[in-house]
């Protein structure tokens, strides 16, 4: 079994040296317990609380999904050759961006199916990375789970005539997604908090983060509380899922979840704005939802929340939420 670095190994003049942050390959910036994403304290939005945010947007491809994407691709490579294959994956953008960058490095074509409500910025980045992008209307799937259109389209591409050339990582049911967080995110948080974390908060998405980190932290100390954040039906919080309108992913392990907190869009966007203006944090709206849940819990224990991505990919969404403030100055 070879890893991507062995597959692409080239002689370089300087070589990699993590101590001075010099790397031969962008993939060497992927996080692990010796090179974790930063944990930063929030000092203003919950002044009496001990809240730390894990800044996943400082990953090389810009989000928490860099971890899952690299494990998904490595898993496929280890189970069979990627040569001559194409990838297809359903994603609200972040997994897609990381997978498209990793696929580009391997020279593998990639098709992404994406809900049409995702910000334009993410779709443009995917096209910049050379991905073929198929948008699915949010109401593509009839019946009671309308938000699963992108998944249905990825499944049908992988199952179509000629579909044998497509590899579908299927982040919603692939245990490699969970393993990424069990082996990296969880151990990083444990080490960065010196084993003192008492509550962990993340959103329902594919549920790789909640299941992987939850299992790891509970194995260290079964008293650690795992809290899931769920948006409202019809929300505009890409990356998050309401299970009132989307099917629960196979990889969700409900046994590690102690509490579910519902956060609506207005509260999430309100907190997102506060994070910019009071903490100097340029985060995406799902981080606002997660921090809003942490402050609603108002639990005076060491709490770690995930900040899945940055705000740079959401300018078009924020304009809507700025109201009059968003008007250009004349
Ligand atoms: C912005 C954002 N927030 C939260 C999540 C949820 O993470 P997970 O898929 O591990 O449940 C994602 C994942 O897609 C995301 O992109």
mmCIF file of C-alpha atoms and ligand atoms in Angstrom:
data_model
loop_
_atom_site.group_PDB
_atom_site.id
_atom_site.type_symbol
_atom_site.label_atom_id
_atom_site.label_comp_id
_atom_site.label_asym_id
_atom_site.label_seq_id
_atom_site.Cartn_x
_atom_site.Cartn_y
_atom_site.Cartn_z
ATOM 1 C CA UNK A 1 0.000 0.000 0.000
ATOM 2 C CA UNK A 2 1.421 3.368 -0.975
ATOM 3 C CA UNK A 3 0.462 6.775 0.329
ATOM 4 C CA UNK A 4 0.006 9.833 -1.849
ATOM 5 C CA UNK A 5 3.400 11.159 -0.841
ATOM 6 C CA UNK A 6 5.135 7.968 -1.936
ATOM 7 C CA UNK A 7 3.165 8.034 -5.174
ATOM 8 C CA UNK A 8 4.262 11.587 -5.923
ATOM 9 C CA UNK A 9 7.690 11.610 -4.286
ATOM 10 C CA UNK A 10 10.153 13.898 -6.000
ATOM 11 C CA UNK A 11 13.624 14.970 -5.057
ATOM 12 C CA UNK A 12 13.554 18.525 -3.751
ATOM 13 C CA UNK A 13 16.417 20.834 -2.942
ATOM 14 C CA UNK A 14 15.344 21.808 0.559
ATOM 15 C CA UNK A 15 13.034 19.017 1.699
ATOM 16 C CA UNK A 16 10.139 19.360 4.111
ATOM 17 C CA UNK A 17 10.759 20.900 7.543
ATOM 18 C CA UNK A 18 7.615 21.314 9.656
ATOM 19 C CA UNK A 19 9.516 23.333 12.293
ATOM 20 C CA UNK A 20 10.025 26.205 9.859
ATOM 21 C CA UNK A 21 6.728 25.422 8.055
ATOM 22 C CA UNK A 22 8.410 24.523 4.760
ATOM 23 C CA UNK A 23 6.712 21.818 2.739
ATOM 24 C CA UNK A 24 7.335 19.898 -0.471
ATOM 25 C CA UNK A 25 3.636 19.257 -1.071
ATOM 26 C CA UNK A 26 0.458 21.132 -0.059
ATOM 27 C CA UNK A 27 -0.918 17.854 1.374
ATOM 28 C CA UNK A 28 1.732 17.930 4.087
ATOM 29 C CA UNK A 29 -0.231 20.825 5.602
ATOM 30 C CA UNK A 30 -3.123 18.502 6.379
ATOM 31 C CA UNK A 31 -3.596 18.489 10.156
ATOM 32 C CA UNK A 32 -2.693 15.869 12.724
ATOM 33 C CA UNK A 33 -2.006 15.784 16.439
ATOM 34 C CA UNK A 34 1.521 17.191 15.898
ATOM 35 C CA UNK A 35 0.283 19.896 13.528
ATOM 36 C CA UNK A 36 -3.207 20.758 14.797
ATOM 37 C CA UNK A 37 -5.525 23.510 13.625
ATOM 38 C CA UNK A 38 -5.528 26.377 16.169
ATOM 39 C CA UNK A 39 -7.764 26.460 19.218
ATOM 40 C CA UNK A 40 -8.685 30.079 20.023
ATOM 41 C CA UNK A 41 -10.531 31.382 23.077
ATOM 42 C CA UNK A 42 -13.617 33.556 22.655
ATOM 43 C CA UNK A 43 -13.274 36.484 25.042
ATOM 44 C CA UNK A 44 -16.291 38.667 24.332
ATOM 45 C CA UNK A 45 -19.358 36.795 23.087
ATOM 46 C CA UNK A 46 -19.517 34.637 26.235
ATOM 47 C CA UNK A 47 -17.388 36.579 28.740
ATOM 48 C CA UNK A 48 -18.160 34.313 31.704
ATOM 49 C CA UNK A 49 -17.736 31.115 29.737
ATOM 50 C CA UNK A 50 -14.676 29.103 28.747
ATOM 51 C CA UNK A 51 -15.319 28.747 25.025
ATOM 52 C CA UNK A 52 -12.649 27.708 22.552
ATOM 53 C CA UNK A 53 -13.149 27.546 18.807
ATOM 54 C CA UNK A 54 -11.190 25.143 16.630
ATOM 55 C CA UNK A 55 -10.376 27.099 13.484
ATOM 56 C CA UNK A 56 -10.769 24.494 10.765
ATOM 57 C CA UNK A 57 -10.601 27.112 8.005
ATOM 58 C CA UNK A 58 -6.855 27.265 8.544
ATOM 59 C CA UNK A 59 -6.621 23.866 6.860
ATOM 60 C CA UNK A 60 -4.940 23.915 3.422
ATOM 61 C CA UNK A 61 -8.155 23.730 1.362
ATOM 62 C CA UNK A 62 -10.104 25.932 3.727
ATOM 63 C CA UNK A 63 -12.396 23.806 5.892
ATOM 64 C CA UNK A 64 -12.999 20.963 8.338
ATOM 65 C CA UNK A 65 -13.684 18.788 5.302
ATOM 66 C CA UNK A 66 -10.024 18.661 4.295
ATOM 67 C CA UNK A 67 -9.705 15.911 6.877
ATOM 68 C CA UNK A 68 -12.566 13.791 5.546
ATOM 69 C CA UNK A 69 -11.642 14.352 1.893
ATOM 70 C CA UNK A 70 -8.051 13.191 2.371
ATOM 71 C CA UNK A 71 -9.160 10.079 4.297
ATOM 72 C CA UNK A 72 -11.861 9.298 1.713
ATOM 73 C CA UNK A 73 -9.389 9.530 -1.161
ATOM 74 C CA UNK A 74 -6.683 7.563 0.631
ATOM 75 C CA UNK A 75 -9.265 4.884 1.489
ATOM 76 C CA UNK A 76 -10.250 4.548 -2.175
ATOM 77 C CA UNK A 77 -6.581 4.438 -3.255
ATOM 78 C CA UNK A 78 -5.815 1.717 -0.747
ATOM 79 C CA UNK A 79 -8.792 -0.408 -1.840
ATOM 80 C CA UNK A 80 -7.980 -0.187 -5.568
ATOM 81 C CA UNK A 81 -6.277 1.858 -8.231
ATOM 82 C CA UNK A 82 -7.462 5.381 -8.951
ATOM 83 C CA UNK A 83 -5.896 5.138 -12.408
ATOM 84 C CA UNK A 84 -8.402 5.621 -15.237
ATOM 85 C CA UNK A 85 -11.203 6.411 -12.785
ATOM 86 C CA UNK A 86 -13.277 9.490 -12.152
ATOM 87 C CA UNK A 87 -14.683 10.693 -8.868
ATOM 88 C CA UNK A 88 -18.251 11.742 -8.191
ATOM 89 C CA UNK A 89 -19.388 13.165 -4.854
ATOM 90 C CA UNK A 90 -22.365 15.061 -3.414
ATOM 91 C CA UNK A 91 -21.387 17.975 -1.230
ATOM 92 C CA UNK A 92 -22.552 21.351 -0.035
ATOM 93 C CA UNK A 93 -19.171 22.634 -1.161
ATOM 94 C CA UNK A 94 -16.446 22.110 1.387
ATOM 95 C CA UNK A 95 -15.847 18.384 0.871
ATOM 96 C CA UNK A 96 -16.113 19.076 -2.832
ATOM 97 C CA UNK A 97 -13.455 21.811 -2.753
ATOM 98 C CA UNK A 98 -10.990 19.669 -0.780
ATOM 99 C CA UNK A 99 -11.672 16.574 -2.919
ATOM 100 C CA UNK A 100 -11.348 18.582 -6.136
ATOM 101 C CA UNK A 101 -7.973 19.959 -5.035
ATOM 102 C CA UNK A 102 -6.748 16.489 -3.996
ATOM 103 C CA UNK A 103 -8.094 14.952 -7.226
ATOM 104 C CA UNK A 104 -6.311 17.659 -9.245
ATOM 105 C CA UNK A 105 -3.043 16.681 -7.556
ATOM 106 C CA UNK A 106 -3.633 13.037 -8.547
ATOM 107 C CA UNK A 107 -4.768 13.968 -12.089
ATOM 108 C CA UNK A 108 -8.214 12.419 -11.530
ATOM 109 C CA UNK A 109 -11.303 14.037 -13.113
ATOM 110 C CA UNK A 110 -14.065 14.871 -10.632
ATOM 111 C CA UNK A 111 -17.792 15.547 -10.888
ATOM 112 C CA UNK A 112 -19.551 17.314 -8.029
ATOM 113 C CA UNK A 113 -23.307 17.325 -7.433
ATOM 114 C CA UNK A 114 -24.255 20.308 -5.306
ATOM 115 C CA UNK A 115 -27.508 21.817 -4.005
ATOM 116 C CA UNK A 116 -28.322 24.954 -5.991
ATOM 117 C CA UNK A 117 -28.764 26.986 -2.783
ATOM 118 C CA UNK A 118 -25.017 26.836 -2.028
ATOM 119 C CA UNK A 119 -23.216 30.212 -2.386
ATOM 120 C CA UNK A 120 -21.968 31.103 -5.838
ATOM 121 C CA UNK A 121 -18.453 31.580 -4.414
ATOM 122 C CA UNK A 122 -18.126 27.847 -3.660
ATOM 123 C CA UNK A 123 -19.347 26.815 -7.126
ATOM 124 C CA UNK A 124 -16.851 29.180 -8.767
ATOM 125 C CA UNK A 125 -13.983 27.771 -6.682
ATOM 126 C CA UNK A 126 -14.961 24.255 -7.771
ATOM 127 C CA UNK A 127 -14.898 25.273 -11.417
ATOM 128 C CA UNK A 128 -11.521 26.963 -10.852
ATOM 129 C CA UNK A 129 -10.281 23.597 -9.563
ATOM 130 C CA UNK A 130 -11.439 21.937 -12.793
ATOM 131 C CA UNK A 131 -14.426 20.067 -11.338
ATOM 132 C CA UNK A 132 -17.538 19.388 -13.387
ATOM 133 C CA UNK A 133 -20.360 20.848 -11.301
ATOM 134 C CA UNK A 134 -23.974 19.655 -11.472
ATOM 135 C CA UNK A 135 -26.411 21.747 -9.485
ATOM 136 C CA UNK A 136 -29.535 20.100 -8.101
ATOM 137 C CA UNK A 137 -32.647 22.070 -7.130
ATOM 138 C CA UNK A 138 -33.303 21.869 -3.411
ATOM 139 C CA UNK A 139 -36.727 20.392 -4.142
ATOM 140 C CA UNK A 140 -35.469 17.739 -6.606
ATOM 141 C CA UNK A 141 -36.402 14.870 -4.313
ATOM 142 C CA UNK A 142 -40.128 14.571 -3.791
ATOM 143 C CA UNK A 143 -41.767 13.323 -0.588
ATOM 144 C CA UNK A 144 -40.572 14.309 2.826
ATOM 145 C CA UNK A 145 -36.783 14.536 2.369
ATOM 146 C CA UNK A 146 -36.420 17.196 -0.328
ATOM 147 C CA UNK A 147 -32.880 18.228 0.551
ATOM 148 C CA UNK A 148 -31.214 14.992 -0.604
ATOM 149 C CA UNK A 149 -31.231 15.800 -4.332
ATOM 150 C CA UNK A 150 -27.454 16.110 -4.709
ATOM 151 C CA UNK A 151 -26.937 12.716 -3.046
ATOM 152 C CA UNK A 152 -29.558 11.116 -5.307
ATOM 153 C CA UNK A 153 -27.853 12.529 -8.408
ATOM 154 C CA UNK A 154 -24.381 11.319 -7.313
ATOM 155 C CA UNK A 155 -25.854 7.863 -6.686
ATOM 156 C CA UNK A 156 -27.447 7.768 -10.107
ATOM 157 C CA UNK A 157 -24.253 8.901 -11.872
ATOM 158 C CA UNK A 158 -22.244 6.201 -10.064
ATOM 159 C CA UNK A 159 -24.926 3.611 -10.907
ATOM 160 C CA UNK A 160 -25.489 4.660 -14.524
ATOM 161 C CA UNK A 161 -24.288 2.931 -17.714
ATOM 162 C CA UNK A 162 -20.523 3.568 -17.751
ATOM 163 C CA UNK A 163 -20.791 4.374 -14.037
ATOM 164 C CA UNK A 164 -18.220 1.651 -13.270
ATOM 165 C CA UNK A 165 -15.558 4.240 -14.117
ATOM 166 C CA UNK A 166 -16.888 6.476 -11.345
ATOM 167 C CA UNK A 167 -15.688 6.142 -7.786
ATOM 168 C CA UNK A 168 -18.220 7.559 -5.318
ATOM 169 C CA UNK A 169 -16.606 8.125 -1.892
ATOM 170 C CA UNK A 170 -20.102 8.728 -0.406
ATOM 171 C CA UNK A 171 -19.122 10.782 2.636
ATOM 172 C CA UNK A 172 -22.553 10.164 4.225
ATOM 173 C CA UNK A 173 -21.982 6.441 4.678
ATOM 174 C CA UNK A 174 -18.205 5.978 4.390
ATOM 175 C CA UNK A 175 -16.522 5.132 7.734
ATOM 176 C CA UNK A 176 -13.313 6.826 6.493
ATOM 177 C CA UNK A 177 -15.105 10.146 7.125
ATOM 178 C CA UNK A 178 -15.548 9.180 10.799
ATOM 179 C CA UNK A 179 -12.022 7.773 11.025
ATOM 180 C CA UNK A 180 -10.559 11.132 9.898
ATOM 181 C CA UNK A 181 -12.016 12.808 12.984
ATOM 182 C CA UNK A 182 -11.390 9.883 15.327
ATOM 183 C CA UNK A 183 -7.705 9.873 14.374
ATOM 184 C CA UNK A 184 -7.051 13.606 13.978
ATOM 185 C CA UNK A 185 -9.658 16.131 15.254
ATOM 186 C CA UNK A 186 -10.431 14.228 18.469
ATOM 187 C CA UNK A 187 -6.805 13.634 19.533
ATOM 188 C CA UNK A 188 -5.926 17.256 18.664
ATOM 189 C CA UNK A 189 -8.682 18.610 20.932
ATOM 190 C CA UNK A 190 -7.713 16.248 23.737
ATOM 191 C CA UNK A 191 -4.086 17.342 23.572
ATOM 192 C CA UNK A 192 -4.787 21.062 23.043
ATOM 193 C CA UNK A 193 -7.064 21.149 26.128
ATOM 194 C CA UNK A 194 -4.682 19.005 28.203
ATOM 195 C CA UNK A 195 -7.511 16.493 28.598
ATOM 196 C CA UNK A 196 -9.731 19.107 30.288
ATOM 197 C CA UNK A 197 -12.424 19.538 27.597
ATOM 198 C CA UNK A 198 -15.859 18.876 29.099
ATOM 199 C CA UNK A 199 -18.240 19.746 26.261
ATOM 200 C CA UNK A 200 -17.798 19.465 22.488
ATOM 201 C CA UNK A 201 -20.194 21.173 20.066
ATOM 202 C CA UNK A 202 -20.490 20.637 16.284
ATOM 203 C CA UNK A 203 -23.214 20.719 13.650
ATOM 204 C CA UNK A 204 -25.209 17.912 12.066
ATOM 205 C CA UNK A 205 -23.846 17.613 8.503
ATOM 206 C CA UNK A 206 -22.528 14.321 7.232
ATOM 207 C CA UNK A 207 -21.974 13.749 10.974
ATOM 208 C CA UNK A 208 -18.359 12.639 10.465
ATOM 209 C CA UNK A 209 -17.160 15.305 12.901
ATOM 210 C CA UNK A 210 -19.720 14.546 15.642
ATOM 211 C CA UNK A 211 -19.377 10.764 15.396
ATOM 212 C CA UNK A 212 -15.568 10.679 15.089
ATOM 213 C CA UNK A 213 -14.733 13.322 17.714
ATOM 214 C CA UNK A 214 -17.582 12.095 19.943
ATOM 215 C CA UNK A 215 -16.333 8.494 19.932
ATOM 216 C CA UNK A 216 -12.744 9.567 20.584
ATOM 217 C CA UNK A 217 -13.552 11.949 23.453
ATOM 218 C CA UNK A 218 -16.021 9.516 25.096
ATOM 219 C CA UNK A 219 -13.322 6.830 24.972
ATOM 220 C CA UNK A 220 -11.015 9.172 26.956
ATOM 221 C CA UNK A 221 -13.714 10.228 29.442
ATOM 222 C CA UNK A 222 -17.316 9.069 29.149
ATOM 223 C CA UNK A 223 -18.508 12.182 31.038
ATOM 224 C CA UNK A 224 -17.562 14.533 28.195
ATOM 225 C CA UNK A 225 -20.770 15.928 26.711
ATOM 226 C CA UNK A 226 -21.271 15.886 22.956
ATOM 227 C CA UNK A 227 -23.740 18.471 21.685
ATOM 228 C CA UNK A 228 -25.144 18.562 18.140
ATOM 229 C CA UNK A 229 -26.489 21.702 16.459
ATOM 230 C CA UNK A 230 -29.453 21.320 14.084
ATOM 231 C CA UNK A 231 -30.748 24.122 11.833
ATOM 232 C CA UNK A 232 -34.393 24.827 11.019
ATOM 233 C CA UNK A 233 -36.222 23.361 8.000
ATOM 234 C CA UNK A 234 -35.480 25.438 4.878
ATOM 235 C CA UNK A 235 -32.358 26.952 6.492
ATOM 236 C CA UNK A 236 -29.553 28.817 4.700
ATOM 237 C CA UNK A 237 -26.622 27.303 6.587
ATOM 238 C CA UNK A 238 -24.651 25.298 3.987
ATOM 239 C CA UNK A 239 -22.909 22.287 5.489
ATOM 240 C CA UNK A 240 -25.554 21.784 8.165
ATOM 241 C CA UNK A 241 -28.591 19.505 7.894
ATOM 242 C CA UNK A 242 -32.039 19.488 9.405
ATOM 243 C CA UNK A 243 -33.204 15.904 9.655
ATOM 244 C CA UNK A 244 -36.759 17.130 9.267
ATOM 245 C CA UNK A 245 -35.925 17.538 5.566
ATOM 246 C CA UNK A 246 -32.842 15.344 4.979
ATOM 247 C CA UNK A 247 -32.205 11.700 5.716
ATOM 248 C CA UNK A 248 -29.922 10.880 8.659
ATOM 249 C CA UNK A 249 -26.499 9.796 7.376
ATOM 250 C CA UNK A 250 -25.566 6.164 7.981
ATOM 251 C CA UNK A 251 -22.402 7.256 9.800
ATOM 252 C CA UNK A 252 -24.314 9.197 12.482
ATOM 253 C CA UNK A 253 -23.867 7.412 15.812
ATOM 254 C CA UNK A 254 -26.660 8.795 18.004
ATOM 255 C CA UNK A 255 -25.235 6.966 21.032
ATOM 256 C CA UNK A 256 -22.450 9.559 21.380
ATOM 257 C CA UNK A 257 -24.819 12.572 21.219
ATOM 258 C CA UNK A 258 -25.983 13.846 24.605
ATOM 259 C CA UNK A 259 -28.038 16.821 23.452
ATOM 260 C CA UNK A 260 -29.348 18.424 20.248
ATOM 261 C CA UNK A 261 -29.741 22.226 20.156
ATOM 262 C CA UNK A 262 -31.901 23.795 17.423
ATOM 263 C CA UNK A 263 -30.688 27.127 16.088
ATOM 264 C CA UNK A 264 -32.559 29.167 13.510
ATOM 265 C CA UNK A 265 -30.964 31.239 10.755
ATOM 266 C CA UNK A 266 -31.521 34.663 12.334
ATOM 267 C CA UNK A 267 -29.804 33.608 15.548
ATOM 268 C CA UNK A 268 -26.955 31.957 13.597
ATOM 269 C CA UNK A 269 -26.363 34.996 11.371
ATOM 270 C CA UNK A 270 -26.672 37.357 14.353
ATOM 271 C CA UNK A 271 -23.945 35.467 16.200
ATOM 272 C CA UNK A 272 -21.827 35.268 13.042
ATOM 273 C CA UNK A 273 -21.888 39.074 12.864
ATOM 274 C CA UNK A 274 -20.884 39.310 16.532
ATOM 275 C CA UNK A 275 -17.939 36.974 15.910
ATOM 276 C CA UNK A 276 -16.682 39.363 13.214
ATOM 277 C CA UNK A 277 -17.265 42.549 15.195
ATOM 278 C CA UNK A 278 -16.338 41.439 18.697
ATOM 279 C CA UNK A 279 -13.817 38.633 18.171
ATOM 280 C CA UNK A 280 -12.260 39.536 14.800
ATOM 281 C CA UNK A 281 -13.157 36.097 13.449
ATOM 282 C CA UNK A 282 -14.033 35.903 9.740
ATOM 283 C CA UNK A 283 -16.113 32.743 9.954
ATOM 284 C CA UNK A 284 -18.837 31.082 7.892
ATOM 285 C CA UNK A 285 -22.446 31.057 9.131
ATOM 286 C CA UNK A 286 -22.356 27.487 10.495
ATOM 287 C CA UNK A 287 -19.768 28.711 13.047
ATOM 288 C CA UNK A 288 -22.314 31.333 14.132
ATOM 289 C CA UNK A 289 -24.880 28.554 14.657
ATOM 290 C CA UNK A 290 -22.416 26.519 16.714
ATOM 291 C CA UNK A 291 -21.339 29.443 18.927
ATOM 292 C CA UNK A 292 -24.981 30.494 19.373
ATOM 293 C CA UNK A 293 -25.665 26.981 20.681
ATOM 294 C CA UNK A 294 -22.683 27.185 23.061
ATOM 295 C CA UNK A 295 -23.829 30.519 24.513
ATOM 296 C CA UNK A 296 -27.432 29.228 24.787
ATOM 297 C CA UNK A 297 -26.153 26.273 26.829
ATOM 298 C CA UNK A 298 -24.353 28.797 29.078
ATOM 299 C CA UNK A 299 -22.496 25.918 30.685
ATOM 300 C CA UNK A 300 -19.551 27.176 32.759
ATOM 301 C CA UNK A 301 -17.249 24.306 31.728
ATOM 302 C CA UNK A 302 -14.436 24.111 29.204
ATOM 303 C CA UNK A 303 -16.251 23.917 25.881
ATOM 304 C CA UNK A 304 -14.783 23.392 22.424
ATOM 305 C CA UNK A 305 -16.787 24.325 19.335
ATOM 306 C CA UNK A 306 -15.873 23.604 15.741
ATOM 307 C CA UNK A 307 -15.488 26.484 13.299
ATOM 308 C CA UNK A 308 -15.943 24.535 10.022
ATOM 309 C CA UNK A 309 -15.064 27.234 7.506
ATOM 310 C CA UNK A 310 -14.312 30.916 6.939
ATOM 311 C CA UNK A 311 -16.547 33.696 5.691
ATOM 312 C CA UNK A 312 -14.714 34.305 2.445
ATOM 313 C CA UNK A 313 -16.991 31.901 0.563
ATOM 314 C CA UNK A 314 -20.237 33.518 1.773
ATOM 315 C CA UNK A 315 -20.050 37.194 0.770
ATOM 316 C CA UNK A 316 -23.193 36.825 -1.367
ATOM 317 C CA UNK A 317 -25.129 35.380 1.609
ATOM 318 C CA UNK A 318 -23.935 38.022 4.048
ATOM 319 C CA UNK A 319 -25.121 40.879 1.837
ATOM 320 C CA UNK A 320 -28.700 39.612 2.373
ATOM 321 C CA UNK A 321 -28.239 39.565 6.137
ATOM 322 C CA UNK A 322 -26.616 42.978 6.386
ATOM 323 C CA UNK A 323 -29.872 44.682 5.387
ATOM 324 C CA UNK A 324 -29.387 48.445 4.999
ATOM 325 C CA UNK A 325 -25.799 48.112 6.164
ATOM 326 C CA UNK A 326 -25.075 46.098 3.010
ATOM 327 C CA UNK A 327 -25.959 48.930 0.661
ATOM 328 C CA UNK A 328 -22.977 50.275 -1.273
ATOM 329 C CA UNK A 329 -21.942 53.788 -0.238
ATOM 330 C CA UNK A 330 -22.546 56.491 -2.868
HETATM 331 C C1 LIG B 1 -19.678 24.716 6.711
HETATM 332 C C2 LIG B 1 -19.870 23.364 7.322
HETATM 333 N N1 LIG B 1 -20.299 23.258 8.554
HETATM 334 C C3 LIG B 1 -20.500 22.052 9.131
HETATM 335 C C4 LIG B 1 -20.288 20.889 8.490
HETATM 336 C C5 LIG B 1 -20.625 19.581 9.169
HETATM 337 O O1 LIG B 1 -19.544 18.686 9.311
HETATM 338 P P1 LIG B 1 -19.771 17.132 9.121
HETATM 339 O O2 LIG B 1 -20.003 16.876 7.666
HETATM 340 O O3 LIG B 1 -18.525 16.473 9.617
HETATM 341 O O4 LIG B 1 -20.988 16.754 9.901
HETATM 342 C C6 LIG B 1 -19.833 20.987 7.214
HETATM 343 C C7 LIG B 1 -19.641 19.819 6.454
HETATM 344 O O5 LIG B 1 -20.051 19.713 5.330
HETATM 345 C C8 LIG B 1 -19.619 22.245 6.617
HETATM 346 O O6 LIG B 1 -19.221 22.352 5.362
#
